[in-house]
């Protein structure tokens, strides 16, 4: 039995992932944006260990969330599921989709497994590191999902004692994906469940990009170690949170 924390798990793929893991008898802690969403979530799911609240667009609330997660004990897996999409400012896109997983990765006691939800749209993204501090409004969703995968790759490179992987859940019919989405909803969360529990040897890997439990080609811009390091440094400057050093091999 694993202990698992999932961000953005009050609805959509995060909630479906939580339900599947609870059904397998894992201990699951959920996250909702605010108290109202927490109350709504309690009506949708049974068996969760707890539901923590934080607005991930706020650096301070995200830091407090990390403290609450740490007070909940040692986690085996953290799934960075939360994300926003649509006609929203670049600053908000960065804060929720990139800044929050960076902060939580840096501050939550290191689990054995880290899973980051990205998107096939990252293929059209650019790092745009020069914009992060001075012109963040230039970032779009594809750029942010490229940076999420870059964070995944950086974690996998620097933390050899962790399995860190990125997942494209596909275009699925959730509130975010919309009713026109063409991918299979169940397949949209099965990879996260598979990676979170590590029962399959093929899931005991790091630095990979998965779509429906299969490794897929990705934008290799994320593999540049120097760019990764510059990205982490900028995230630290923006958030005031330092990225922890490497530790021993698994």
C-alpha positions as YAML, in Angstrom:
chain: A
units: angstrom
residues:
- id: 1
  name: UNK
  ca: [0.00, 0.00, 0.00]
- id: 2
  name: UNK
  ca: [1.36, 3.40, -1.01]
- id: 3
  name: UNK
  ca: [0.72, 6.87, 0.39]
- id: 4
  name: UNK
  ca: [-0.01, 9.30, -2.45]
- id: 5
  name: UNK
  ca: [-0.67, 13.04, -2.72]
- id: 6
  name: UNK
  ca: [-2.42, 14.42, -5.82]
- id: 7
  name: UNK
  ca: [-2.70, 18.12, -6.66]
- id: 8
  name: UNK
  ca: [-5.80, 19.36, -8.45]
- id: 9
  name: UNK
  ca: [-7.79, 16.31, -7.39]
- id: 10
  name: UNK
  ca: [-11.18, 17.87, -6.70]
- id: 11
  name: UNK
  ca: [-12.35, 17.17, -10.25]
- id: 12
  name: UNK
  ca: [-11.37, 15.74, -13.62]
- id: 13
  name: UNK
  ca: [-8.39, 13.44, -14.07]
- id: 14
  name: UNK
  ca: [-7.06, 14.14, -10.58]
- id: 15
  name: UNK
  ca: [-10.28, 12.94, -8.97]
- id: 16
  name: UNK
  ca: [-10.49, 9.90, -11.25]
- id: 17
  name: UNK
  ca: [-6.88, 9.01, -10.43]
- id: 18
  name: UNK
  ca: [-7.64, 9.34, -6.72]
- id: 19
  name: UNK
  ca: [-10.71, 7.11, -6.97]
- id: 20
  name: UNK
  ca: [-8.74, 4.42, -8.83]
- id: 21
  name: UNK
  ca: [-5.92, 4.46, -6.27]
- id: 22
  name: UNK
  ca: [-8.34, 4.37, -3.31]
- id: 23
  name: UNK
  ca: [-10.08, 1.41, -4.95]
- id: 24
  name: UNK
  ca: [-6.68, -0.35, -4.88]
- id: 25
  name: UNK
  ca: [-6.50, 0.33, -1.11]
- id: 26
  name: UNK
  ca: [-3.81, 3.02, -1.28]
- id: 27
  name: UNK
  ca: [-3.76, 5.97, 1.13]
- id: 28
  name: UNK
  ca: [-4.60, 9.06, -0.90]
- id: 29
  name: UNK
  ca: [-4.49, 12.72, 0.13]
- id: 30
  name: UNK
  ca: [-6.33, 15.09, -2.20]
- id: 31
  name: UNK
  ca: [-5.99, 18.79, -2.94]
- id: 32
  name: UNK
  ca: [-8.67, 21.37, -3.71]
- id: 33
  name: UNK
  ca: [-8.33, 25.06, -4.55]
- id: 34
  name: UNK
  ca: [-10.51, 26.30, -1.70]
- id: 35
  name: UNK
  ca: [-12.96, 25.27, 1.02]
- id: 36
  name: UNK
  ca: [-15.95, 25.29, -1.35]
- id: 37
  name: UNK
  ca: [-14.25, 22.87, -3.72]
- id: 38
  name: UNK
  ca: [-13.20, 20.75, -0.77]
- id: 39
  name: UNK
  ca: [-16.83, 20.47, 0.35]
- id: 40
  name: UNK
  ca: [-17.90, 19.60, -3.20]
- id: 41
  name: UNK
  ca: [-15.18, 16.94, -3.40]
- id: 42
  name: UNK
  ca: [-16.38, 15.28, -0.20]
- id: 43
  name: UNK
  ca: [-19.64, 14.58, -2.00]
- id: 44
  name: UNK
  ca: [-17.83, 12.91, -4.91]
- id: 45
  name: UNK
  ca: [-15.38, 10.55, -3.23]
- id: 46
  name: UNK
  ca: [-15.18, 8.22, -0.26]
- id: 47
  name: UNK
  ca: [-12.09, 6.88, 1.44]
- id: 48
  name: UNK
  ca: [-9.61, 9.74, 1.02]
- id: 49
  name: UNK
  ca: [-7.18, 10.26, 3.88]
- id: 50
  name: UNK
  ca: [-7.64, 14.03, 3.75]
- id: 51
  name: UNK
  ca: [-8.33, 16.94, 1.41]
- id: 52
  name: UNK
  ca: [-5.90, 19.86, 1.68]
- id: 53
  name: UNK
  ca: [-6.71, 23.30, 0.29]
- id: 54
  name: UNK
  ca: [-4.54, 25.91, -1.44]
- id: 55
  name: UNK
  ca: [-4.79, 28.28, -4.38]
- id: 56
  name: UNK
  ca: [-1.77, 27.28, -6.46]
- id: 57
  name: UNK
  ca: [-1.68, 30.68, -8.15]
- id: 58
  name: UNK
  ca: [-0.40, 32.02, -4.81]
- id: 59
  name: UNK
  ca: [3.24, 31.40, -3.93]
- id: 60
  name: UNK
  ca: [2.50, 31.73, -0.22]
- id: 61
  name: UNK
  ca: [-0.48, 29.36, -0.26]
- id: 62
  name: UNK
  ca: [1.56, 26.84, -2.23]
- id: 63
  name: UNK
  ca: [4.37, 27.01, 0.34]
- id: 64
  name: UNK
  ca: [1.85, 26.47, 3.14]
- id: 65
  name: UNK
  ca: [0.40, 23.51, 1.24]
- id: 66
  name: UNK
  ca: [3.87, 21.93, 1.13]
- id: 67
  name: UNK
  ca: [4.13, 22.35, 4.90]
- id: 68
  name: UNK
  ca: [0.73, 20.68, 5.37]
- id: 69
  name: UNK
  ca: [1.73, 17.79, 3.12]
- id: 70
  name: UNK
  ca: [4.90, 17.30, 5.16]
- id: 71
  name: UNK
  ca: [2.92, 17.31, 8.39]
- id: 72
  name: UNK
  ca: [0.78, 14.52, 6.91]
- id: 73
  name: UNK
  ca: [3.79, 12.21, 6.91]
- id: 74
  name: UNK
  ca: [6.11, 10.66, 4.36]
- id: 75
  name: UNK
  ca: [4.58, 10.11, 0.92]
- id: 76
  name: UNK
  ca: [5.60, 7.42, -1.53]
- id: 77
  name: UNK
  ca: [4.27, 9.30, -4.57]
- id: 78
  name: UNK
  ca: [3.32, 12.86, -5.45]
- id: 79
  name: UNK
  ca: [1.27, 13.44, -8.61]
- id: 80
  name: UNK
  ca: [1.45, 16.99, -9.96]
- id: 81
  name: UNK
  ca: [-1.90, 16.94, -11.72]
- id: 82
  name: UNK
  ca: [-3.18, 20.50, -11.21]
- id: 83
  name: UNK
  ca: [-3.23, 22.77, -14.22]
- id: 84
  name: UNK
  ca: [-5.18, 25.47, -15.99]
- id: 85
  name: UNK
  ca: [-5.87, 26.06, -19.66]
- id: 86
  name: UNK
  ca: [-7.67, 28.69, -21.69]
- id: 87
  name: UNK
  ca: [-7.71, 32.41, -22.18]
- id: 88
  name: UNK
  ca: [-5.90, 33.39, -19.00]
- id: 89
  name: UNK
  ca: [-2.89, 35.65, -18.39]
- id: 90
  name: UNK
  ca: [0.58, 34.18, -18.86]
- id: 91
  name: UNK
  ca: [1.41, 34.95, -15.23]
- id: 92
  name: UNK
  ca: [-1.46, 32.73, -14.05]
- id: 93
  name: UNK
  ca: [-0.53, 29.98, -16.50]
- id: 94
  name: UNK
  ca: [3.04, 29.98, -15.20]
- id: 95
  name: UNK
  ca: [2.09, 30.17, -11.51]
- id: 96
  name: UNK
  ca: [-0.27, 27.18, -11.54]
- id: 97
  name: UNK
  ca: [1.24, 25.02, -14.28]
- id: 98
  name: UNK
  ca: [4.94, 25.55, -13.57]
- id: 99
  name: UNK
  ca: [5.62, 27.57, -10.43]
- id: 100
  name: UNK
  ca: [3.44, 25.45, -8.16]
- id: 101
  name: UNK
  ca: [4.97, 22.07, -9.14]
- id: 102
  name: UNK
  ca: [8.44, 23.62, -8.77]
- id: 103
  name: UNK
  ca: [7.63, 24.89, -5.26]
- id: 104
  name: UNK
  ca: [5.99, 21.64, -4.16]
- id: 105
  name: UNK
  ca: [8.78, 19.51, -5.63]
- id: 106
  name: UNK
  ca: [11.35, 21.60, -3.78]
- id: 107
  name: UNK
  ca: [9.58, 21.75, -0.40]
- id: 108
  name: UNK
  ca: [7.72, 18.46, 0.03]
- id: 109
  name: UNK
  ca: [9.84, 15.75, 1.63]
- id: 110
  name: UNK
  ca: [11.20, 13.77, -1.27]
- id: 111
  name: UNK
  ca: [8.95, 10.82, -2.24]
- id: 112
  name: UNK
  ca: [10.16, 7.85, -4.21]
- id: 113
  name: UNK
  ca: [7.97, 8.73, -7.20]
- id: 114
  name: UNK
  ca: [7.09, 12.02, -8.85]
- id: 115
  name: UNK
  ca: [4.60, 12.24, -11.69]
- id: 116
  name: UNK
  ca: [4.09, 15.44, -13.69]
- id: 117
  name: UNK
  ca: [1.16, 15.94, -16.05]
- id: 118
  name: UNK
  ca: [2.20, 17.63, -19.25]
- id: 119
  name: UNK
  ca: [0.59, 17.60, -22.71]
- id: 120
  name: UNK
  ca: [1.30, 16.77, -26.33]
- id: 121
  name: UNK
  ca: [0.96, 20.53, -26.84]
- id: 122
  name: UNK
  ca: [4.42, 20.88, -25.28]
- id: 123
  name: UNK
  ca: [5.76, 19.91, -28.71]
- id: 124
  name: UNK
  ca: [4.82, 23.40, -29.95]
- id: 125
  name: UNK
  ca: [6.24, 25.13, -26.86]
- id: 126
  name: UNK
  ca: [9.42, 27.12, -26.34]
- id: 127
  name: UNK
  ca: [11.34, 27.62, -23.06]
- id: 128
  name: UNK
  ca: [11.17, 31.44, -23.31]
- id: 129
  name: UNK
  ca: [13.37, 31.70, -20.21]
- id: 130
  name: UNK
  ca: [14.08, 35.35, -20.96]
- id: 131
  name: UNK
  ca: [10.36, 36.03, -20.36]
- id: 132
  name: UNK
  ca: [9.97, 34.32, -16.99]
- id: 133
  name: UNK
  ca: [10.96, 37.30, -14.84]
- id: 134
  name: UNK
  ca: [10.35, 40.25, -17.15]
- id: 135
  name: UNK
  ca: [7.60, 39.38, -19.63]
- id: 136
  name: UNK
  ca: [5.76, 36.31, -18.38]
- id: 137
  name: UNK
  ca: [2.63, 37.34, -20.28]
- id: 138
  name: UNK
  ca: [4.37, 36.03, -23.40]
- id: 139
  name: UNK
  ca: [4.05, 32.45, -22.13]
- id: 140
  name: UNK
  ca: [1.26, 30.28, -23.51]
- id: 141
  name: UNK
  ca: [-0.07, 26.87, -22.45]
- id: 142
  name: UNK
  ca: [2.30, 24.98, -24.77]
- id: 143
  name: UNK
  ca: [5.30, 26.83, -23.33]
- id: 144
  name: UNK
  ca: [4.21, 26.01, -19.79]
- id: 145
  name: UNK
  ca: [3.77, 22.33, -20.55]
- id: 146
  name: UNK
  ca: [7.24, 22.29, -22.13]
- id: 147
  name: UNK
  ca: [8.59, 23.78, -18.89]
- id: 148
  name: UNK
  ca: [6.77, 21.13, -16.85]
- id: 149
  name: UNK
  ca: [8.50, 18.43, -18.86]
- id: 150
  name: UNK
  ca: [11.79, 20.31, -18.42]
- id: 151
  name: UNK
  ca: [11.22, 20.26, -14.65]
- id: 152
  name: UNK
  ca: [10.58, 16.52, -14.87]
- id: 153
  name: UNK
  ca: [13.80, 15.98, -16.77]
- id: 154
  name: UNK
  ca: [15.80, 18.16, -14.40]
- id: 155
  name: UNK
  ca: [14.47, 16.30, -11.35]
- id: 156
  name: UNK
  ca: [15.28, 12.95, -12.97]
- id: 157
  name: UNK
  ca: [18.82, 14.13, -13.76]
- id: 158
  name: UNK
  ca: [19.56, 15.64, -10.37]
- id: 159
  name: UNK
  ca: [17.73, 13.23, -8.04]
- id: 160
  name: UNK
  ca: [18.92, 9.72, -8.74]
- id: 161
  name: UNK
  ca: [16.99, 8.47, -5.70]
- id: 162
  name: UNK
  ca: [13.61, 9.34, -7.25]
- id: 163
  name: UNK
  ca: [11.57, 8.07, -10.21]
- id: 164
  name: UNK
  ca: [10.37, 11.25, -11.95]
- id: 165
  name: UNK
  ca: [8.28, 10.96, -15.11]
- id: 166
  name: UNK
  ca: [6.06, 13.09, -17.32]
- id: 167
  name: UNK
  ca: [2.63, 12.00, -18.56]
- id: 168
  name: UNK
  ca: [0.53, 13.22, -21.46]
- id: 169
  name: UNK
  ca: [-3.00, 12.10, -20.48]
- id: 170
  name: UNK
  ca: [-4.35, 12.87, -23.93]
- id: 171
  name: UNK
  ca: [-7.20, 15.13, -24.95]
- id: 172
  name: UNK
  ca: [-9.92, 13.71, -22.73]
- id: 173
  name: UNK
  ca: [-13.50, 14.87, -22.04]
- id: 174
  name: UNK
  ca: [-13.06, 16.55, -18.67]
- id: 175
  name: UNK
  ca: [-14.07, 20.08, -17.68]
- id: 176
  name: UNK
  ca: [-10.68, 21.25, -18.97]
- id: 177
  name: UNK
  ca: [-10.69, 19.09, -22.12]
- id: 178
  name: UNK
  ca: [-14.29, 19.83, -23.07]
- id: 179
  name: UNK
  ca: [-16.98, 17.63, -24.56]
- id: 180
  name: UNK
  ca: [-15.33, 17.55, -28.00]
- id: 181
  name: UNK
  ca: [-12.26, 15.71, -26.69]
- id: 182
  name: UNK
  ca: [-11.48, 12.52, -28.59]
- id: 183
  name: UNK
  ca: [-9.22, 10.52, -26.25]
- id: 184
  name: UNK
  ca: [-10.34, 7.74, -23.90]
- id: 185
  name: UNK
  ca: [-11.14, 9.16, -20.44]
- id: 186
  name: UNK
  ca: [-10.07, 6.02, -18.58]
- id: 187
  name: UNK
  ca: [-6.75, 5.87, -20.41]
- id: 188
  name: UNK
  ca: [-6.31, 9.49, -19.35]
- id: 189
  name: UNK
  ca: [-5.68, 8.46, -15.75]
- id: 190
  name: UNK
  ca: [-4.47, 4.86, -15.98]
- id: 191
  name: UNK
  ca: [-0.84, 5.84, -16.63]
- id: 192
  name: UNK
  ca: [-0.72, 7.94, -13.46]
- id: 193
  name: UNK
  ca: [-2.10, 5.03, -11.41]
- id: 194
  name: UNK
  ca: [0.40, 2.65, -13.03]
- id: 195
  name: UNK
  ca: [3.40, 4.92, -12.37]
- id: 196
  name: UNK
  ca: [2.26, 5.81, -8.85]
- id: 197
  name: UNK
  ca: [2.27, 2.28, -7.52]
- id: 198
  name: UNK
  ca: [5.31, 0.87, -9.35]
- id: 199
  name: UNK
  ca: [4.10, -2.74, -9.47]
- id: 200
  name: UNK
  ca: [5.32, -3.08, -13.06]
- id: 201
  name: UNK
  ca: [9.08, -3.09, -13.74]
- id: 202
  name: UNK
  ca: [8.45, -0.82, -16.74]
- id: 203
  name: UNK
  ca: [7.16, 1.83, -14.33]
- id: 204
  name: UNK
  ca: [10.40, 1.81, -12.32]
- id: 205
  name: UNK
  ca: [12.13, 4.27, -14.62]
- id: 206
  name: UNK
  ca: [12.92, 7.97, -14.53]
- id: 207
  name: UNK
  ca: [13.06, 10.89, -16.92]
- id: 208
  name: UNK
  ca: [10.58, 9.38, -19.36]
- id: 209
  name: UNK
  ca: [7.58, 10.81, -21.21]
- id: 210
  name: UNK
  ca: [4.52, 8.55, -21.30]
- id: 211
  name: UNK
  ca: [1.24, 8.50, -23.20]
- id: 212
  name: UNK
  ca: [-1.16, 5.69, -22.31]
- id: 213
  name: UNK
  ca: [1.60, 3.65, -20.59]
- id: 214
  name: UNK
  ca: [3.87, 3.87, -23.61]
- id: 215
  name: UNK
  ca: [6.99, 5.99, -23.99]
- id: 216
  name: UNK
  ca: [6.60, 8.57, -26.73]
- id: 217
  name: UNK
  ca: [8.85, 11.04, -28.57]
- id: 218
  name: UNK
  ca: [9.00, 14.50, -27.03]
- id: 219
  name: UNK
  ca: [10.48, 17.95, -27.64]
- id: 220
  name: UNK
  ca: [14.18, 17.43, -26.95]
- id: 221
  name: UNK
  ca: [14.67, 21.08, -26.01]
- id: 222
  name: UNK
  ca: [13.91, 19.87, -22.47]
- id: 223
  name: UNK
  ca: [17.05, 17.69, -22.41]
- id: 224
  name: UNK
  ca: [19.60, 20.54, -22.42]
- id: 225
  name: UNK
  ca: [21.18, 20.39, -18.93]
- id: 226
  name: UNK
  ca: [22.40, 24.00, -19.07]
- id: 227
  name: UNK
  ca: [18.91, 25.22, -19.94]
- id: 228
  name: UNK
  ca: [17.45, 23.07, -17.18]
- id: 229
  name: UNK
  ca: [19.81, 24.62, -14.65]
- id: 230
  name: UNK
  ca: [19.00, 28.14, -15.81]
- id: 231
  name: UNK
  ca: [15.29, 27.34, -15.60]
- id: 232
  name: UNK
  ca: [15.62, 26.04, -12.02]
- id: 233
  name: UNK
  ca: [17.61, 29.11, -11.03]
- id: 234
  name: UNK
  ca: [14.95, 31.43, -12.46]
- id: 235
  name: UNK
  ca: [12.19, 29.51, -10.70]
- id: 236
  name: UNK
  ca: [14.10, 29.88, -7.44]
- id: 237
  name: UNK
  ca: [14.46, 33.63, -7.98]
- id: 238
  name: UNK
  ca: [10.77, 34.03, -8.83]
- id: 239
  name: UNK
  ca: [9.40, 31.93, -5.98]
- id: 240
  name: UNK
  ca: [12.02, 32.44, -3.30]
- id: 241
  name: UNK
  ca: [12.35, 28.65, -3.01]
- id: 242
  name: UNK
  ca: [15.65, 26.84, -3.55]
- id: 243
  name: UNK
  ca: [15.80, 23.56, -5.42]
- id: 244
  name: UNK
  ca: [17.33, 20.90, -3.13]
- id: 245
  name: UNK
  ca: [20.62, 19.19, -4.01]
- id: 246
  name: UNK
  ca: [21.07, 15.68, -5.31]
- id: 247
  name: UNK
  ca: [21.11, 12.62, -3.06]
- id: 248
  name: UNK
  ca: [22.26, 9.03, -3.31]
- id: 249
  name: UNK
  ca: [21.37, 6.61, -6.06]
- id: 250
  name: UNK
  ca: [18.23, 4.47, -5.75]
...
